[in-house]
XYZ file of C-alpha atoms in Angstrom:
757
model
C 211.386 66.812 48.135
C 209.569 69.642 49.546
C 207.003 68.697 46.965
C 206.699 65.376 48.830
C 206.612 66.553 51.842
C 204.194 68.875 51.247
C 201.160 66.954 49.321
C 202.204 64.731 52.272
C 200.861 66.996 54.467
C 197.857 68.319 52.411
C 196.501 64.201 52.541
C 197.301 64.150 55.898
C 195.305 67.283 56.538
C 192.451 66.353 54.205
C 192.097 62.911 56.030
C 191.621 64.463 59.596
C 188.990 66.858 58.241
C 187.758 63.189 56.626
C 187.433 62.265 60.046
C 186.280 65.266 61.880
C 182.990 65.777 59.104
C 182.941 61.475 59.712
C 182.304 61.985 64.015
C 180.413 65.768 63.270
C 178.508 64.574 60.385
C 174.986 64.953 61.646
C 176.272 68.402 63.915
C 177.276 69.189 60.497
C 174.112 68.097 58.713
C 171.715 70.047 61.243
C 174.154 72.945 61.093
C 173.676 73.162 56.840
C 169.789 72.278 57.284
C 169.675 74.988 59.759
C 171.562 78.072 58.120
C 169.226 76.685 54.526
C 166.009 77.086 56.487
C 167.038 80.602 57.966
C 168.093 82.057 54.431
C 164.807 80.529 52.311
C 162.695 82.437 55.104
C 164.382 85.496 54.263
C 164.752 84.941 50.740
C 160.492 84.445 50.435
C 160.274 87.260 52.587
C 162.523 89.331 50.671
C 160.633 88.646 47.341
C 157.451 88.995 48.413
C 157.580 92.220 49.720
C 159.702 92.750 46.085
C 156.538 91.533 44.069
C 154.236 93.678 46.002
C 156.517 96.821 45.264
C 156.997 95.355 41.304
C 153.385 95.332 41.031
C 152.648 98.472 42.476
C 155.383 99.839 40.343
C 153.989 98.387 37.007
C 150.279 99.531 38.170
C 152.032 102.930 38.207
C 153.737 102.736 35.447
C 150.877 101.943 33.448
C 148.503 104.276 34.584
C 151.065 106.965 33.831
C 151.267 105.205 30.839
C 147.879 105.665 29.645
C 148.162 109.618 30.547
C 150.898 110.362 28.465
C 149.563 108.329 25.656
C 146.134 110.269 25.713
C 148.981 113.411 24.840
C 150.926 111.865 22.573
C 147.954 110.577 20.552
C 146.545 113.304 17.511
C 143.247 113.712 17.765
C 141.788 114.274 14.328
C 137.858 113.496 15.269
C 136.126 114.485 18.204
C 136.134 112.103 21.880
C 135.710 113.174 25.161
C 139.023 114.226 26.748
C 139.200 111.886 29.212
C 142.264 113.941 30.252
C 140.841 116.993 31.126
C 139.548 117.573 34.896
C 136.503 116.652 35.744
C 135.693 115.504 32.256
C 133.591 112.740 33.337
C 134.021 110.227 30.466
C 131.001 108.970 30.553
C 130.836 105.092 29.258
C 127.504 103.770 29.202
C 125.975 100.724 28.342
C 122.547 98.758 27.676
C 121.833 95.507 26.478
C 122.081 97.060 23.050
C 125.579 98.519 22.913
C 126.704 101.804 24.307
C 124.720 104.531 25.010
C 124.955 107.850 22.609
C 123.677 110.759 24.090
C 120.527 112.620 22.623
C 122.051 115.349 19.670
C 121.637 118.600 20.401
C 121.345 121.912 18.059
C 120.374 125.889 19.502
C 119.078 128.573 18.260
C 119.166 132.217 19.568
C 116.840 135.266 19.037
C 118.193 137.899 20.597
C 116.303 141.316 20.932
C 118.243 144.730 21.790
C 115.930 147.465 22.676
C 117.998 150.267 23.578
C 119.941 149.560 26.177
C 118.362 146.461 26.782
C 118.712 142.815 25.654
C 115.773 140.024 25.427
C 116.938 136.703 24.263
C 114.991 133.092 23.930
C 117.936 130.213 23.359
C 115.821 127.059 21.827
C 117.628 124.014 22.161
C 116.469 120.982 20.433
C 117.086 117.661 22.178
C 116.488 114.990 19.381
C 117.543 110.582 20.786
C 119.446 109.019 18.206
C 120.039 105.886 20.111
C 117.409 102.662 20.632
C 116.736 103.509 23.867
C 115.184 105.887 26.138
C 117.446 108.526 27.725
C 117.697 110.857 30.037
C 119.563 113.907 29.213
C 121.799 116.375 30.846
C 123.769 119.559 29.168
C 126.190 122.066 30.940
C 126.468 125.774 29.423
C 127.098 129.148 29.844
C 124.903 132.240 30.017
C 126.046 135.489 30.032
C 126.588 135.915 34.118
C 124.324 139.231 34.648
C 121.350 137.361 32.390
C 118.175 136.669 34.421
C 116.148 133.632 33.384
C 112.639 133.905 33.971
C 110.959 131.372 31.435
C 111.292 128.261 30.567
C 109.114 126.241 27.814
C 109.320 122.271 26.554
C 107.330 121.777 23.033
C 106.710 117.979 22.939
C 104.485 117.509 19.128
C 102.171 120.248 19.095
C 102.168 120.446 23.120
C 103.939 123.550 25.010
C 104.630 122.987 28.378
C 105.150 126.430 30.802
C 107.969 125.894 33.326
C 107.530 127.353 36.829
C 109.357 128.996 39.487
C 110.051 126.573 43.026
C 112.677 126.592 45.511
C 115.873 124.560 44.210
C 115.643 120.810 46.497
C 111.590 121.259 45.679
C 111.795 121.369 42.269
C 114.358 118.817 41.761
C 112.320 116.200 43.825
C 108.877 116.995 40.860
C 111.594 116.591 38.177
C 112.888 113.082 39.334
C 109.134 111.974 40.016
C 107.913 112.598 36.710
C 110.991 110.815 35.453
C 110.617 107.957 37.484
C 106.676 107.992 36.802
C 107.612 107.441 32.856
C 106.653 111.235 32.144
C 108.489 113.663 30.006
C 109.814 117.097 31.492
C 112.818 119.531 31.537
C 114.554 120.985 34.541
C 116.342 124.234 34.479
C 119.101 125.076 36.850
C 121.568 127.508 37.821
C 125.032 125.553 39.078
C 126.919 129.178 38.565
C 125.534 132.912 37.532
C 126.999 131.905 34.672
C 126.735 128.316 34.614
C 123.229 126.918 34.165
C 122.343 122.717 33.938
C 119.071 121.474 31.301
C 118.180 118.670 31.648
C 115.014 116.368 29.817
C 113.508 112.973 31.067
C 112.048 110.083 29.236
C 112.982 111.037 25.821
C 112.317 108.367 23.065
C 113.581 106.760 20.572
C 114.036 108.702 17.403
C 111.942 111.946 19.621
C 113.012 115.286 19.944
C 112.168 118.018 23.133
C 112.084 121.338 22.554
C 113.319 123.272 25.055
C 113.399 127.746 25.083
C 114.258 129.753 28.273
C 114.560 133.537 28.023
C 116.473 136.130 29.896
C 116.985 139.840 30.388
C 120.004 141.519 29.930
C 121.664 144.692 29.952
C 123.627 146.295 27.264
C 126.979 146.357 28.004
C 128.765 149.838 27.577
C 132.065 151.312 27.313
C 134.511 153.522 25.718
C 131.644 154.225 22.555
C 130.254 151.460 22.033
C 127.287 149.334 23.263
C 127.992 144.958 23.036
C 126.471 142.395 24.574
C 128.177 138.749 24.752
C 126.407 134.770 24.000
C 128.575 132.257 25.727
C 128.757 129.209 23.638
C 130.487 126.959 25.610
C 133.215 126.974 28.769
C 136.281 126.778 30.315
C 137.039 123.713 32.625
C 137.198 124.861 35.967
C 139.366 124.533 38.580
C 138.351 123.308 42.426
C 141.657 123.683 44.957
C 140.237 120.911 47.348
C 138.984 118.302 44.340
C 139.839 116.078 46.382
C 137.460 115.735 49.165
C 134.242 114.458 48.923
C 133.279 118.153 49.198
C 135.244 118.663 46.488
C 133.687 116.179 43.882
C 130.324 116.810 44.738
C 131.292 120.771 43.653
C 132.790 119.900 41.215
C 130.605 117.626 39.227
C 128.272 120.677 39.326
C 130.146 122.521 36.745
C 131.522 119.709 34.875
C 130.521 117.589 31.686
C 132.826 115.783 28.970
C 134.625 118.502 26.664
C 135.641 117.566 22.996
C 139.092 118.498 22.550
C 139.609 120.194 19.371
C 139.981 119.037 16.270
C 141.802 119.782 13.019
C 140.529 122.418 11.636
C 140.731 121.299 8.153
C 139.012 118.029 9.263
C 135.251 118.178 7.586
C 133.178 116.327 10.637
C 133.928 119.033 12.339
C 131.371 121.982 11.505
C 128.796 118.924 11.222
C 129.471 116.580 13.673
C 129.359 119.487 16.828
C 126.583 120.663 18.184
C 125.534 124.203 16.252
C 124.492 127.297 16.993
C 122.303 129.746 15.084
C 121.852 133.628 16.093
C 119.191 135.985 14.939
C 119.489 139.589 15.991
C 117.048 141.984 16.307
C 118.460 145.985 16.707
C 116.153 148.729 18.038
C 119.341 151.066 19.080
C 116.731 154.101 19.196
C 119.240 156.030 18.546
C 121.799 156.700 14.624
C 123.892 154.119 13.917
C 127.285 154.276 13.033
C 128.105 150.415 13.114
C 126.620 146.991 13.850
C 128.356 143.782 13.745
C 129.773 140.919 15.506
C 133.740 140.854 16.120
C 133.878 136.719 16.442
C 131.060 135.680 13.476
C 130.308 136.078 10.469
C 127.016 138.025 9.616
C 124.574 138.849 7.208
C 122.810 142.298 7.248
C 118.744 141.220 6.348
C 117.734 144.586 6.771
C 118.512 148.258 7.918
C 116.703 151.477 8.585
C 119.741 154.168 10.165
C 118.327 152.864 13.849
C 117.374 149.183 13.182
C 118.899 146.444 11.880
C 117.789 142.314 11.231
C 121.105 140.123 11.037
C 122.079 136.645 11.013
C 124.997 133.908 11.311
C 125.792 133.596 7.905
C 125.898 129.649 8.566
C 125.378 127.702 12.348
C 128.490 128.346 14.258
C 130.158 125.791 15.521
C 129.967 126.228 19.928
C 133.207 126.935 20.509
C 133.982 130.589 21.569
C 131.694 133.756 22.779
C 129.634 135.408 20.217
C 129.856 139.356 20.155
C 127.670 141.509 19.383
C 128.467 145.233 19.501
C 127.206 148.277 17.326
C 128.151 152.354 17.928
C 126.378 155.224 17.340
C 127.086 157.382 14.908
C 129.171 160.977 15.741
C 127.418 163.038 18.413
C 124.115 160.469 18.601
C 125.440 158.682 21.843
C 123.452 160.230 25.099
C 125.152 161.200 28.051
C 121.937 160.711 30.073
C 119.092 158.138 29.881
C 116.214 156.914 31.767
C 113.682 153.836 31.087
C 111.163 151.975 33.202
C 108.377 150.104 33.478
C 105.236 150.328 35.970
C 104.800 146.654 37.563
C 105.952 143.084 37.218
C 106.369 140.819 34.196
C 105.940 138.227 35.923
C 103.306 138.774 38.020
C 99.994 138.043 37.499
C 101.723 134.576 36.178
C 103.830 133.478 39.434
C 101.582 131.707 42.729
C 104.863 131.584 44.633
C 104.559 135.716 44.666
C 102.119 135.646 47.644
C 104.600 133.462 49.518
C 107.855 135.578 48.860
C 108.622 138.877 51.318
C 110.412 141.902 50.769
C 114.438 141.141 51.625
C 114.796 143.295 54.784
C 117.766 145.142 53.239
C 115.704 147.542 50.759
C 114.124 150.405 51.073
C 111.417 150.507 48.553
C 107.678 150.839 49.710
C 105.328 147.769 49.534
C 105.568 145.182 47.663
C 101.789 144.881 47.081
C 102.264 148.717 45.813
C 102.330 149.752 41.907
C 106.478 149.748 41.399
C 108.147 151.733 38.460
C 111.144 150.008 38.095
C 114.013 152.044 35.790
C 117.338 151.847 33.808
C 119.503 154.584 34.668
C 122.776 155.819 32.360
C 124.821 158.631 33.242
C 128.193 159.217 32.093
C 130.484 161.293 34.226
C 132.756 163.684 32.665
C 135.635 162.442 31.608
C 138.661 164.591 32.793
C 142.767 163.944 31.567
C 145.195 164.022 33.912
C 146.154 166.297 35.899
C 149.893 165.490 36.906
C 151.881 162.242 36.082
C 151.254 159.552 39.011
C 154.286 157.264 40.140
C 152.672 154.042 40.116
C 153.514 150.262 41.091
C 152.505 147.485 38.308
C 151.878 143.749 39.342
C 150.998 141.921 36.009
C 150.358 138.726 36.812
C 149.942 136.049 34.195
C 147.791 132.477 34.124
C 150.564 130.069 32.351
C 148.154 127.525 33.791
C 147.051 124.193 31.059
C 143.412 125.791 30.350
C 145.653 128.664 28.921
C 147.832 126.316 26.763
C 147.387 127.653 22.716
C 146.336 131.008 22.074
C 145.084 131.881 24.772
C 149.290 131.731 26.268
C 149.708 133.801 22.742
C 147.828 136.943 23.994
C 148.681 136.892 27.221
C 152.121 137.255 27.003
C 151.423 139.855 23.881
C 149.410 142.012 26.540
C 152.170 141.875 29.104
C 154.875 143.428 26.471
C 152.548 147.053 25.137
C 151.914 146.706 29.162
C 155.631 146.967 29.476
C 156.055 149.328 27.270
C 153.414 151.945 29.273
C 156.492 152.551 32.276
C 157.125 155.245 32.609
C 160.953 156.104 34.404
C 159.519 157.260 37.669
C 157.698 153.653 37.941
C 158.211 150.821 39.425
C 157.129 147.245 38.348
C 156.774 143.439 38.831
C 155.813 140.450 36.964
C 154.444 137.100 38.699
C 152.871 134.049 36.842
C 151.230 131.119 38.094
C 149.837 127.492 37.083
C 149.842 125.411 40.446
C 152.711 127.454 41.938
C 153.811 131.387 41.543
C 156.660 132.405 39.849
C 158.153 136.041 40.088
C 160.827 137.928 37.846
C 161.494 139.690 41.666
C 160.992 139.713 45.248
C 160.590 143.324 45.442
C 159.268 145.493 42.691
C 162.364 146.736 40.367
C 162.570 150.556 39.318
C 161.635 150.663 35.428
C 165.130 150.822 33.729
C 165.521 149.635 30.472
C 167.724 146.496 31.846
C 164.660 145.536 34.218
C 162.191 145.916 31.388
C 164.678 143.771 29.632
C 164.353 141.304 32.194
C 161.202 140.971 32.311
C 160.362 140.734 28.464
C 162.714 137.269 29.355
C 160.743 135.924 31.496
C 157.890 136.788 30.060
C 158.756 134.794 26.756
C 159.734 131.827 29.117
C 156.489 130.886 30.183
C 154.328 127.403 28.572
C 151.293 126.615 30.169
C 151.539 124.182 32.430
C 149.257 122.972 35.600
C 146.109 123.811 37.682
C 144.858 127.578 37.877
C 145.602 128.015 41.686
C 144.632 132.236 41.288
C 144.881 132.364 45.237
C 148.060 131.538 45.509
C 148.973 134.837 42.831
C 146.641 136.538 45.040
C 148.580 136.614 48.357
C 151.669 137.158 46.419
C 149.904 140.001 44.573
C 148.208 141.740 47.257
C 150.414 140.869 50.244
C 149.050 141.133 53.604
C 150.915 144.399 54.686
C 151.128 146.987 51.729
C 154.177 149.406 52.442
C 152.928 151.598 49.394
C 153.953 155.346 49.668
C 150.767 158.572 49.839
C 152.367 159.281 46.155
C 152.650 156.055 44.356
C 149.184 154.571 43.153
C 149.651 150.744 43.010
C 147.483 148.981 40.268
C 147.558 144.744 39.803
C 146.646 143.820 36.398
C 145.109 140.391 36.697
C 145.531 138.448 32.999
C 144.001 134.862 32.976
C 140.826 133.054 31.628
C 139.207 132.334 34.995
C 138.773 128.802 34.989
C 138.370 128.479 38.887
C 134.675 127.093 40.700
C 136.264 128.109 43.988
C 135.275 132.182 42.772
C 133.416 133.090 46.346
C 136.325 132.518 48.432
C 138.130 134.212 45.756
C 136.372 137.683 46.529
C 136.453 137.238 50.557
C 140.630 137.591 50.366
C 140.269 140.276 47.352
C 138.561 142.167 50.054
C 140.162 141.250 52.751
C 143.250 141.936 51.535
C 143.122 145.001 48.112
C 144.073 147.938 50.894
C 145.073 150.561 48.745
C 145.799 148.764 45.612
C 143.398 148.403 42.737
C 142.669 145.155 40.709
C 142.343 144.918 36.877
C 141.336 142.064 35.796
C 141.744 141.062 32.105
C 139.914 137.843 30.333
C 141.803 136.305 28.119
C 140.632 133.716 25.452
C 137.794 132.190 23.507
C 135.866 132.005 26.783
C 136.743 132.834 29.756
C 134.938 132.883 32.846
C 133.094 136.699 32.541
C 131.789 136.211 36.184
C 134.667 136.069 38.164
C 136.610 138.410 36.151
C 133.998 140.746 36.580
C 133.089 140.806 39.751
C 136.989 140.320 40.776
C 137.712 142.962 39.374
C 134.273 144.614 41.183
C 135.470 144.509 44.526
C 138.729 145.245 43.425
C 137.756 148.282 42.506
C 138.885 148.143 39.213
C 137.832 147.932 35.877
C 137.324 144.540 33.061
C 138.696 143.978 29.982
C 137.790 140.686 27.536
C 140.924 140.192 24.573
C 139.117 137.293 23.303
C 141.661 137.129 20.090
C 144.932 138.145 19.336
C 144.680 140.933 17.211
C 142.724 142.717 19.920
C 145.335 142.322 22.040
C 147.287 145.660 21.438
C 144.434 147.779 21.142
C 142.692 146.563 24.047
C 145.547 146.414 26.232
C 146.159 150.018 24.792
C 142.573 151.489 25.918
C 143.312 149.503 29.504
C 146.226 151.971 30.504
C 144.611 155.192 29.272
C 141.125 154.042 31.458
C 143.878 153.472 34.167
C 146.003 156.348 34.106
C 142.778 158.745 34.045
C 141.296 160.171 37.167
C 138.823 158.058 38.805
C 135.196 158.706 40.137
C 134.800 157.418 43.408
C 132.183 157.712 45.980
C 129.552 157.788 43.296
C 126.169 158.432 45.127
C 122.705 158.331 43.666
C 119.722 160.970 46.022
C 116.096 161.885 45.357
C 115.547 165.604 45.142
C 113.734 165.719 48.916
C 117.971 164.140 50.166
C 116.124 160.118 50.471
C 118.097 157.045 49.217
C 116.082 155.832 46.074
C 115.927 152.052 46.138
C 118.958 151.198 43.261
C 121.107 148.476 42.541
C 123.739 147.797 43.285
C 124.071 149.635 46.180
C 127.703 150.250 46.049
C 128.811 151.917 42.625
C 132.025 150.675 41.843
C 135.031 153.433 40.434
C 134.276 155.066 37.309
C 136.990 154.827 34.763
C 137.399 156.867 31.990
C 135.183 156.142 29.033
C 132.614 153.720 31.363
C 129.101 154.991 32.921
C 126.881 154.997 35.933
C 124.043 152.202 34.787
C 121.951 151.455 37.855
C 118.582 149.850 38.368
C 116.072 151.390 40.335
C 112.620 151.266 41.603
C 110.110 153.906 42.907
C 106.430 154.555 43.275
C 104.461 154.104 40.595
C 104.658 157.841 38.901
C 106.740 160.091 41.564
C 109.785 159.954 39.605
C 111.592 162.770 41.671
C 114.433 165.002 40.186
C 117.853 162.963 40.578
C 121.264 163.558 41.970
C 124.124 162.349 41.434
C 127.631 162.801 42.396
C 130.979 161.412 43.512
C 134.768 162.672 43.743
C 136.695 162.911 40.661
C 140.385 163.642 41.065
C 139.984 164.366 44.687
C 136.963 167.925 43.606
C 133.383 166.851 44.207
C 131.438 166.386 41.278
C 127.412 166.487 41.300
C 125.282 166.281 38.531
C 121.063 166.729 38.487
C 118.759 164.690 35.769
C 114.674 165.724 35.064
C 114.701 162.536 33.467
C 111.079 162.296 31.584
C 111.689 158.317 31.574
C 111.326 156.758 28.241
C 108.109 153.673 29.180
C 110.125 150.375 28.257
C 107.463 147.111 27.546
C 108.938 144.474 30.234
C 111.905 142.995 31.918
C 113.547 145.771 34.109
C 112.717 144.340 37.111
C 113.942 141.308 36.772
C 116.629 143.318 35.481
C 116.168 144.973 39.143
C 116.325 141.853 40.603
C 118.822 140.280 39.284
C 120.772 143.214 40.646
C 119.809 142.511 44.555
C 120.383 139.194 44.275
C 124.044 139.573 43.068
C 124.663 141.581 45.698
C 123.324 139.912 48.421
C 124.855 136.719 47.270
C 128.317 138.679 47.420
C 128.054 139.892 50.736
C 127.225 135.898 51.861
C 129.352 134.438 53.831
C 129.917 132.042 57.282
C 127.893 134.375 59.360
C 124.973 135.266 57.531
C 124.006 131.841 54.829
C 120.975 131.288 55.775
C 119.977 134.274 56.163
C 121.023 134.991 52.578
C 119.558 132.255 51.729
C 116.076 132.821 52.942
C 116.209 136.565 50.984
C 117.674 135.280 48.085
C 115.228 132.399 48.072
C 112.576 134.907 48.175
C 113.169 137.221 45.698
C 113.612 135.014 42.805
C 110.594 133.539 43.849
C 108.925 136.924 43.670
C 109.852 138.368 40.284
C 110.403 134.112 38.721
C 113.908 134.214 38.654
C 116.065 131.203 38.538
C 119.114 131.540 40.808
C 121.390 129.599 43.334
C 118.371 128.444 44.926
C 115.567 128.563 42.943
C 115.387 126.150 39.417
C 111.938 126.679 36.413
C 110.537 122.667 35.469
C 108.287 121.638 33.108
C 106.764 118.632 33.477
C 103.823 116.407 30.952
C 100.925 115.112 32.891
C 100.865 111.998 30.697
C 102.996 108.956 31.563
C 104.959 107.603 28.223
C 107.743 105.386 29.286
C 106.720 102.251 30.583
C 110.320 101.236 31.879
C 111.293 104.605 33.189
C 113.755 103.509 35.336
C 115.595 101.203 33.325
C 116.192 104.308 30.595
C 120.181 105.532 30.990
C 120.878 109.380 32.159
C 123.815 110.734 29.021
C 125.239 113.643 29.256
C 125.835 115.945 26.610
C 129.050 116.928 26.224
C 130.776 120.549 25.253
C 133.215 121.874 23.556
C 137.024 123.219 24.582
C 137.402 126.899 23.261
C 138.471 127.362 19.893
C 142.997 127.518 19.850
C 142.852 125.292 23.170
C 146.183 123.275 22.412
C 147.350 119.931 24.738
C 149.866 121.344 26.649
C 153.787 119.859 25.634
C 155.438 117.365 27.717
C 153.200 118.075 30.488
C 150.108 116.816 31.688
C 147.356 119.765 33.087
C 146.773 119.558 36.526
C 143.031 120.941 36.546
C 141.583 118.672 38.744
C 144.286 115.823 38.441
C 146.269 114.533 41.144
C 148.895 113.152 38.643
C 152.188 114.880 39.836
C 151.592 112.803 42.808
C 151.269 109.673 40.340
C 154.359 110.360 39.512
C 155.962 111.005 42.736
C 154.435 107.452 43.549
C 155.962 105.897 40.868
C 159.064 106.946 41.693
C 159.305 105.930 45.269
C 158.346 102.402 44.728
C 160.591 102.147 42.216
C 163.744 103.394 44.905
C 161.424 100.966 47.030
C 161.772 98.063 44.227
C 165.802 99.044 43.950
C 166.700 99.230 47.624
C 164.717 95.517 48.166
C 167.182 94.442 45.452
C 170.444 95.850 47.181
C 169.413 94.311 50.345
C 168.782 91.032 48.685
C 172.204 90.534 47.176
C 174.177 91.727 50.205
C 172.318 88.784 52.388
C 172.740 86.307 49.631
C 176.103 87.389 49.634
C 176.893 87.484 53.917
C 175.414 84.142 53.199
C 177.797 82.742 50.496
C 180.278 84.012 52.491
C 179.593 82.818 56.303
C 178.975 79.063 54.272
C 182.552 79.570 52.869
C 184.209 80.203 56.264
C 182.664 77.337 57.914
């Protein structure tokens, strides 16, 4: 009965509902249609936003996958590295297909006489394509190279280059290029980075470009040496994402060839090769001579002169180092070379236009001058007592340090830690895009703390950009609370792969205080210009470690050097008390085993006795020299002008920029030198390309330095924004997830609403 009653009530209720729906059918249908329309509008909007988010997410992931795949794929052949910052992968196409950049071979002839090195570099550009081409090649030179001549050879014709203001030389070159004339332009992008350009290279044709430079020989620790860089490490610019930064980066970037397998036979045949001949006239008995970086063959030797050359053409992936050592007792303690008149005085049509900068104290430029190179070895004192010191070791762990460079830096830090004495304090900083520190403050040199430091260094991996400014800010704090009896020394180990050198020099000068900055160049091709200048501004020294075998000896030599007394406040006077015209005007502090080397300009034939003075370990020291100059054929005026240009550029800031520019331009034009504001250009008079406007420009790739390997698991940050893309990808993924959650929630609410109705 109960069931029958219940069924009866249900039937009655359903009948009432049916009656109600029939009564209100128009209203019911209208309500259903309205809710459906509103829901459809919301769903359309959500789906549109969701689709857009997912599309952006897909594009971002595609970008990341391309980058990551480039790191993951093993490369056994040479190819431009599209992921390296500023590489600017070049793919040009014509009606005949992809354009091949001109093939390049280089021959180097070094003529070393006493303390100077005259170098001729011949670059042969061969167009192996079927199109007319313009070629551009970015290459390094020694940071103290005074480039003064350019010659272009086309067949049997020789065209001499002329020096011009940089913008004017560019206009001459571009006009010749558009007119179908063959031309060559040699420009400086940094004191140790140059570009060579050739215009209108015919299919199958070879153009030979030869330029020369004068270089001062390096002397330290009883050995003399010269260095010829063959490639460069791509530079990091902190403002590379701005228009100004992009323009600056383009000047110092070119396609890079990633390292190939050592076992690959194509490695040595496809890459640009370099042949080097060395003629050494040491002027003293030799104990040894040769290269620590390459195998050389000796052709002739008579005890003071030697002729050598590379056994085989070298792959351009590391610096070439040539050094020689005098026999016992043969090394001079002081020497003065001299030259009368200018090397290019009679050849430079702009000499009369150029005026001497006001900073010089020399006689008028119209008078005949003697240019000299002076070397003096100061006293080599031993430390009288142990000095407490605070040692700050700074290690570069950026992506450009990957491979052998990172290992060399770790080894060097470990050797430095072993030199600490119980009274010392120390700290270790590691930097790439960011800076990490072993400790917030320097630690006592206890066994436990040194052990912590060893573990800290062991865990370092190469990754990220070369943010040297951040590391310097921590190593050279604005407020330094140094104790008077504590010597604060900062050892900076890096490849120096930066493009904002001047900005960093200014920072070091402002923050140095009582600290001393020592730079250690790591790797096969460090930025020696930055390293040497930074050490000079930091009143320290520069040490170059080219391979793992040199880490121990070079680190120990550096530690001995900085533990010995320093010669400070070095000055030079004539015997009558006047100050000669010499550069660098401010002679850096001198450390154990390093001589005073300056370029002098004096009135012809009036060589007065010179007095050299300074302070050694708190004691005044001076020495008088009455040297008879040795006559040397040419090039000392170029060294004098190059040293002065370097000093002027170092003093440049926002307040004197235009004045320094005018002074450097005047000096460079007068001495026929390539500089920041002058270039050499050579133009053939006869047009040869009938369709020059359709010719393409191809960049010639450089090699990545030897020993460099791809960073593991992360992408290099030098000049890239991959981390930004990663962050954007994560944000978009969260956005997509949120939209999906909102969509489901809206559907649930709608269903609940319909059910309730």
